[in-house]
Short mmCIF file of C-alpha atoms in Angstrom, two decimals:
data_model
loop_
_atom_site.label_atom_id
_atom_site.label_comp_id
_atom_site.label_asym_id
_atom_site.label_seq_id
_atom_site.Cartn_x
_atom_site.Cartn_y
_atom_site.Cartn_z
CA MET A 30 1.96 -4.58 -13.30
CA THR A 31 0.74 -6.25 -10.13
CA LEU A 32 2.89 -7.04 -7.12
CA ARG A 33 1.46 -9.16 -4.32
CA VAL A 34 3.35 -9.74 -1.08
CA GLN A 35 2.04 -12.01 1.66
CA ASP A 36 3.42 -13.02 5.04
CA ASN A 37 2.30 -15.50 7.66
CA GLY A 38 2.37 -13.21 10.71
CA ARG A 39 -0.51 -12.11 12.93
CA GLY A 40 -2.07 -9.94 10.21
CA ILE A 41 -2.58 -6.20 10.02
CA THR A 42 -5.67 -4.73 11.66
CA GLU A 43 -8.04 -2.16 10.17
CA ALA A 44 -6.96 0.26 12.90
CA GLU A 45 -3.32 -0.12 11.86
CA ILE A 46 -4.19 0.44 8.20
CA ALA A 47 -6.16 3.59 9.04
CA ASN A 48 -3.60 4.97 11.52
CA PRO A 49 -2.19 8.25 10.11
CA GLU A 50 0.96 7.69 12.19
CA SER A 51 1.80 4.48 10.28
CA LEU A 52 4.55 6.18 8.31
CA GLY A 53 5.65 3.00 6.54
CA LEU A 54 2.16 2.41 5.15
CA LEU A 55 1.77 6.10 4.33
CA GLY A 56 5.05 6.04 2.40
CA MET A 57 3.95 3.01 0.38
CA LYS A 58 0.62 4.71 -0.41
CA GLU A 59 2.35 7.91 -1.51
CA ARG A 60 4.88 6.15 -3.75
CA THR A 61 2.18 4.05 -5.37
CA ALA A 62 0.04 7.14 -6.00
CA LEU A 63 3.03 8.93 -7.59
CA LEU A 64 3.10 6.15 -10.20
CA GLY A 65 -0.64 6.40 -10.81
CA GLY A 66 -1.30 3.10 -9.09
CA GLU A 67 -3.22 1.69 -6.18
CA ILE A 68 -2.26 -0.26 -3.08
CA VAL A 69 -4.45 -2.49 -0.93
CA PHE A 70 -3.62 -3.86 2.53
CA HIS A 71 -5.60 -6.91 3.56
CA ARG A 72 -5.62 -9.22 6.55
CA ASP A 73 -5.69 -12.85 5.48
CA PRO A 74 -8.32 -14.78 7.49
CA GLY A 75 -5.84 -17.64 7.81
CA GLY A 76 -3.22 -15.32 9.31
CA GLY A 77 -0.83 -12.84 7.84
CA THR A 78 -1.04 -9.73 5.73
CA ILE A 79 -1.42 -9.37 1.98
CA VAL A 80 -0.24 -6.20 0.22
CA THR A 81 -1.25 -5.80 -3.42
CA VAL A 82 0.18 -3.00 -5.56
CA ARG A 83 -1.10 -2.29 -9.06
CA ILE A 84 0.81 0.10 -11.32
CA PRO A 85 -0.54 0.83 -14.81
CA GLN A 86 1.64 -0.30 -17.69
CA GLY A 87 3.64 2.67 -18.87
CA GLY A 88 2.70 4.44 -15.64
CA THR A 89 3.89 8.02 -15.58
CA LEU A 90 5.33 9.67 -12.54
CA VAL A 91 2.78 12.07 -11.11
CA HIS A 92 4.57 15.10 -9.68
CA ALA A 93 3.25 16.23 -6.34
CA LYS A 94 2.74 19.95 -6.07
CA GLY A 95 4.66 21.40 -3.18
CA PRO A 96 4.22 24.76 -1.51
CA ALA A 97 4.30 27.68 -3.93
#
């Protein structure tokens, strides 16, 4: 399954994508990874941000290992 969301704002910067304090982006990355998928954040040259999420069909929840 592919989900693509696009807005017409100022666009996300590479620094914002890479910022480890961007908890919203981090949360999206973690949730996508738990489903065995991938997420890509992209700045549209015409303005705005594009977020594309790909989850494999029949994706299985990947359980994160917590502290033992």
